[in-house]
């Protein structure tokens, strides 16, 4: 069984299509999605249609939540608020209901998926360091949990202490717990503009981070044509 774990698609259709093609080439058999299907980029409807049709386990991200309610956007940075307001208008009521119905965390084939943290999944905290990872580990009941939200691929491991760092491929060892950020499909923020996702091979017990090139210029043009903030286009080429 080979799972493709995808997160933070953020309405980037070019990145999603490139990642799905790589997933097929890599002969994955199953999928899980860690949320933030929509928000920021220019194809929320198209990306949501694809994910809905795939009929795979999906958890709710903060942008999925913001874009599926009519809550006021006080306290948001202006670019994010503009993207949320625009995205709300692109989605049908049925799409918004589908997003509202997503769960915050799920158990999939013996591993856990969550968008932000396990200690308070609805509060959208950011796990960048060992201290924040340790808080999630306290609530982690499976050896492996995948998360997103920071758009920075990093893996934390707990045996007697918590360790963490960047990774490309590693083996899951028995008796340890792993809290793994799979990076972002649609808006990478680790200074690498390539789309990111992870292959979890349950037979080999391996985790592999994949980076996939896609047509950044096309995604940027759509953002500009939609009248979304210029900063959202610029950051795709920078990977931050
Ligand atoms: Zn996100």
CSV table of C-alpha atoms and ligand atoms in Angstrom, one decimal:
chain,number,residue,atom,x,y,z
A,1,UNK,CA,0.0,0.0,0.0
A,2,UNK,CA,1.5,3.3,-1.1
A,3,UNK,CA,-0.2,6.5,0.2
A,4,UNK,CA,0.2,9.9,-1.5
A,5,UNK,CA,-0.2,12.5,1.3
A,6,UNK,CA,-1.1,15.9,-0.1
A,7,UNK,CA,-1.7,19.2,1.8
A,8,UNK,CA,-2.3,22.9,1.3
A,9,UNK,CA,-3.3,22.8,-2.4
A,10,UNK,CA,-4.7,26.3,-2.0
A,11,UNK,CA,-6.5,26.5,-5.3
A,12,UNK,CA,-3.4,26.1,-7.4
A,13,UNK,CA,-4.6,23.9,-10.2
A,14,UNK,CA,-1.3,23.8,-12.1
A,15,UNK,CA,0.5,22.5,-9.0
A,16,UNK,CA,-2.3,20.0,-8.2
A,17,UNK,CA,-2.3,18.6,-11.7
A,18,UNK,CA,1.5,18.2,-11.7
A,19,UNK,CA,1.5,16.5,-8.3
A,20,UNK,CA,-1.3,14.1,-9.3
A,21,UNK,CA,0.6,13.1,-12.4
A,22,UNK,CA,3.7,12.4,-10.3
A,23,UNK,CA,1.6,10.4,-7.9
A,24,UNK,CA,0.4,8.2,-10.8
A,25,UNK,CA,4.0,7.8,-12.1
A,26,UNK,CA,5.1,6.8,-8.6
A,27,UNK,CA,2.4,4.1,-8.5
A,28,UNK,CA,0.6,5.2,-5.3
A,29,UNK,CA,-2.5,3.3,-4.5
A,30,UNK,CA,-4.2,5.5,-1.9
A,31,UNK,CA,-4.5,9.1,-1.0
A,32,UNK,CA,-5.1,11.4,2.0
A,33,UNK,CA,-5.5,15.2,2.0
A,34,UNK,CA,-4.6,17.4,4.9
A,35,UNK,CA,-6.8,20.4,4.1
A,36,UNK,CA,-6.6,23.9,2.7
A,37,UNK,CA,-7.8,22.8,-0.7
A,38,UNK,CA,-8.9,26.4,-1.3
A,39,UNK,CA,-7.7,30.0,-0.5
A,40,UNK,CA,-4.8,32.2,-1.9
A,41,UNK,CA,-4.7,31.1,-5.6
A,42,UNK,CA,-7.1,31.3,-8.5
A,43,UNK,CA,-8.7,27.9,-9.0
A,44,UNK,CA,-10.6,27.0,-5.9
A,45,UNK,CA,-13.6,25.6,-7.7
A,46,UNK,CA,-11.5,23.4,-10.0
A,47,UNK,CA,-9.3,22.1,-7.3
A,48,UNK,CA,-12.3,21.4,-5.0
A,49,UNK,CA,-14.0,19.5,-7.8
A,50,UNK,CA,-11.0,17.3,-8.3
A,51,UNK,CA,-10.6,16.5,-4.6
A,52,UNK,CA,-14.3,15.8,-4.2
A,53,UNK,CA,-14.4,13.5,-7.2
A,54,UNK,CA,-11.4,11.5,-5.8
A,55,UNK,CA,-13.5,10.5,-2.8
A,56,UNK,CA,-10.4,10.4,-0.4
A,57,UNK,CA,-10.0,11.1,3.3
A,58,UNK,CA,-9.7,14.9,3.7
A,59,UNK,CA,-9.5,17.0,6.9
A,60,UNK,CA,-10.4,20.7,7.3
A,61,UNK,CA,-7.9,23.5,7.0
A,62,UNK,CA,-8.2,27.0,8.3
A,63,UNK,CA,-8.8,28.4,4.8
A,64,UNK,CA,-11.4,25.7,4.1
A,65,UNK,CA,-13.1,27.0,7.2
A,66,UNK,CA,-12.8,30.7,6.4
A,67,UNK,CA,-14.0,30.2,2.8
A,68,UNK,CA,-17.0,28.1,3.8
A,69,UNK,CA,-18.5,30.5,6.4
A,70,UNK,CA,-19.5,34.2,6.2
A,71,UNK,CA,-17.6,35.1,9.4
A,72,UNK,CA,-16.0,38.6,9.4
A,73,UNK,CA,-12.3,38.7,8.4
A,74,UNK,CA,-11.0,41.0,11.2
A,75,UNK,CA,-7.4,40.3,12.2
A,76,UNK,CA,-6.5,38.7,8.8
A,77,UNK,CA,-3.6,40.1,6.8
A,78,UNK,CA,-5.0,42.1,3.8
A,79,UNK,CA,-3.8,39.6,1.1
A,80,UNK,CA,-5.3,36.7,2.9
A,81,UNK,CA,-8.6,38.5,3.6
A,82,UNK,CA,-8.9,39.5,-0.1
A,83,UNK,CA,-8.3,35.9,-1.2
A,84,UNK,CA,-10.9,34.6,1.3
A,85,UNK,CA,-13.5,37.1,0.2
A,86,UNK,CA,-12.9,36.3,-3.5
A,87,UNK,CA,-12.9,32.5,-2.9
A,88,UNK,CA,-16.2,32.7,-1.1
A,89,UNK,CA,-17.8,34.0,-4.3
A,90,UNK,CA,-16.3,31.3,-6.5
A,91,UNK,CA,-17.7,28.3,-4.6
A,92,UNK,CA,-21.3,27.0,-4.7
A,93,UNK,CA,-23.4,26.6,-1.6
A,94,UNK,CA,-22.9,22.8,-2.0
A,95,UNK,CA,-19.1,23.2,-2.1
A,96,UNK,CA,-19.2,25.4,1.0
A,97,UNK,CA,-21.4,22.8,2.8
A,98,UNK,CA,-18.9,20.1,1.8
A,99,UNK,CA,-16.0,22.1,3.3
A,100,UNK,CA,-18.0,22.9,6.5
A,101,UNK,CA,-18.7,19.1,7.0
A,102,UNK,CA,-15.0,18.2,7.0
A,103,UNK,CA,-13.6,16.8,10.2
A,104,UNK,CA,-10.5,18.3,12.0
A,105,UNK,CA,-8.7,15.1,12.3
A,106,UNK,CA,-9.1,11.5,11.0
A,107,UNK,CA,-7.7,8.1,11.4
A,108,UNK,CA,-6.6,6.5,8.0
A,109,UNK,CA,-5.2,3.0,7.8
A,110,UNK,CA,-3.5,3.1,11.2
A,111,UNK,CA,-2.1,6.7,10.9
A,112,UNK,CA,-3.6,10.1,11.8
A,113,UNK,CA,-4.1,13.1,9.6
A,114,UNK,CA,-4.7,16.7,10.8
A,115,UNK,CA,-4.2,20.2,9.3
A,116,UNK,CA,-2.5,22.1,12.1
A,117,UNK,CA,-2.0,20.4,15.5
A,118,UNK,CA,-3.3,17.5,17.5
A,119,UNK,CA,-3.5,19.3,20.8
A,120,UNK,CA,-6.0,21.9,19.6
A,121,UNK,CA,-6.9,21.1,15.9
A,122,UNK,CA,-9.5,23.9,15.7
A,123,UNK,CA,-7.2,26.6,16.9
A,124,UNK,CA,-4.8,26.5,13.9
A,125,UNK,CA,-1.5,26.7,15.8
A,126,UNK,CA,1.7,26.4,13.9
A,127,UNK,CA,4.2,23.6,14.5
A,128,UNK,CA,7.6,24.9,13.6
A,129,UNK,CA,9.6,23.7,16.6
A,130,UNK,CA,10.1,20.7,19.0
A,131,UNK,CA,8.1,22.4,21.8
A,132,UNK,CA,5.0,22.7,19.6
A,133,UNK,CA,5.6,19.2,18.2
A,134,UNK,CA,5.8,17.8,21.8
A,135,UNK,CA,2.3,19.2,22.5
A,136,UNK,CA,0.9,17.4,19.5
A,137,UNK,CA,2.7,14.1,20.4
A,138,UNK,CA,0.9,14.1,23.8
A,139,UNK,CA,-2.4,13.6,21.8
A,140,UNK,CA,-1.0,11.3,19.1
A,141,UNK,CA,-2.4,7.8,19.4
A,142,UNK,CA,-0.8,6.3,16.3
A,143,UNK,CA,2.9,5.9,15.4
A,144,UNK,CA,2.6,8.2,12.5
A,145,UNK,CA,0.7,11.5,12.0
A,146,UNK,CA,0.8,13.8,9.0
A,147,UNK,CA,0.1,17.6,9.3
A,148,UNK,CA,0.3,20.7,7.1
A,149,UNK,CA,-0.5,24.4,7.7
A,150,UNK,CA,3.1,25.7,7.9
A,151,UNK,CA,3.8,24.8,4.3
A,152,UNK,CA,7.3,23.8,5.4
A,153,UNK,CA,8.2,20.1,5.1
A,154,UNK,CA,9.8,18.9,8.4
A,155,UNK,CA,9.7,15.7,10.4
A,156,UNK,CA,9.5,15.3,14.2
A,157,UNK,CA,10.3,12.1,16.0
A,158,UNK,CA,9.7,11.2,19.6
A,159,UNK,CA,11.4,8.3,21.5
A,160,UNK,CA,12.8,9.5,24.8
A,161,UNK,CA,13.1,13.1,23.5
A,162,UNK,CA,11.6,15.0,20.6
A,163,UNK,CA,13.9,15.6,17.6
A,164,UNK,CA,13.1,17.4,14.4
A,165,UNK,CA,14.5,18.4,11.0
A,166,UNK,CA,14.2,18.5,7.3
A,167,UNK,CA,14.1,15.2,5.4
A,168,UNK,CA,14.0,13.6,2.0
A,169,UNK,CA,13.5,9.9,2.7
A,170,UNK,CA,13.6,7.9,5.9
A,171,UNK,CA,12.3,4.7,7.5
A,172,UNK,CA,9.7,4.5,10.2
A,173,UNK,CA,11.1,2.6,13.2
A,174,UNK,CA,9.0,0.6,15.6
A,175,UNK,CA,8.5,2.1,19.1
A,176,UNK,CA,8.9,5.7,17.9
A,177,UNK,CA,6.3,8.3,17.1
A,178,UNK,CA,6.5,10.6,14.0
A,179,UNK,CA,4.7,13.9,13.4
A,180,UNK,CA,5.4,14.8,9.8
A,181,UNK,CA,4.7,17.9,7.8
A,182,UNK,CA,4.4,17.0,4.1
A,183,UNK,CA,4.9,20.6,2.7
A,184,UNK,CA,2.5,22.4,0.4
A,185,UNK,CA,1.3,21.5,-3.0
A,186,UNK,CA,0.1,25.0,-3.9
A,187,UNK,CA,2.2,27.5,-2.0
A,188,UNK,CA,5.5,26.2,-0.7
A,189,UNK,CA,7.3,28.3,1.9
A,190,UNK,CA,10.6,26.7,2.3
A,191,UNK,CA,12.4,28.8,-0.3
A,192,UNK,CA,11.8,26.0,-2.9
A,193,UNK,CA,9.0,26.9,-5.4
A,194,UNK,CA,8.4,23.2,-6.4
A,195,UNK,CA,5.2,21.6,-5.2
A,196,UNK,CA,5.6,19.2,-2.3
A,197,UNK,CA,3.9,16.0,-1.2
A,198,UNK,CA,4.8,12.8,0.6
A,199,UNK,CA,4.7,9.1,-0.3
A,200,UNK,CA,4.1,6.8,2.7
A,201,UNK,CA,4.8,3.2,1.7
A,202,UNK,CA,3.2,1.1,4.4
A,203,UNK,CA,4.9,-2.2,3.2
A,204,UNK,CA,8.4,-0.7,3.2
A,205,UNK,CA,7.7,1.6,6.2
A,206,UNK,CA,9.2,4.6,4.3
A,207,UNK,CA,8.4,8.2,4.1
A,208,UNK,CA,9.6,10.1,1.0
A,209,UNK,CA,9.3,13.8,0.3
A,210,UNK,CA,8.6,14.5,-3.4
A,211,UNK,CA,9.2,17.9,-5.1
A,212,UNK,CA,7.5,18.5,-8.4
A,213,UNK,CA,8.0,21.3,-11.0
A,214,UNK,CA,4.9,22.9,-12.4
A,215,UNK,CA,3.9,25.9,-14.5
A,216,UNK,CA,4.3,28.7,-12.0
A,217,UNK,CA,4.0,31.4,-14.6
A,218,UNK,CA,0.5,30.1,-15.6
A,219,UNK,CA,-0.7,30.0,-12.0
A,220,UNK,CA,0.7,33.6,-11.5
A,221,UNK,CA,-1.1,34.9,-14.6
A,222,UNK,CA,-4.4,33.5,-13.3
A,223,UNK,CA,-3.9,35.2,-9.9
A,224,UNK,CA,-3.2,38.6,-11.6
A,225,UNK,CA,-6.1,38.1,-14.1
A,226,UNK,CA,-8.5,37.4,-11.2
A,227,UNK,CA,-7.5,40.6,-9.5
A,228,UNK,CA,-6.1,38.8,-6.5
A,229,UNK,CA,-3.2,40.5,-4.6
A,230,UNK,CA,0.1,40.7,-6.5
A,231,UNK,CA,2.0,39.3,-3.5
A,232,UNK,CA,0.2,36.0,-3.9
A,233,UNK,CA,1.6,35.7,-7.4
A,234,UNK,CA,5.1,36.8,-6.5
A,235,UNK,CA,5.5,34.4,-3.6
A,236,UNK,CA,4.9,31.3,-5.8
A,237,UNK,CA,8.1,31.9,-7.7
A,238,UNK,CA,10.0,32.4,-4.5
A,239,UNK,CA,8.7,29.5,-2.5
A,240,UNK,CA,7.8,31.6,0.5
B,1,LIG,ZN1,-2.3,26.5,4.1
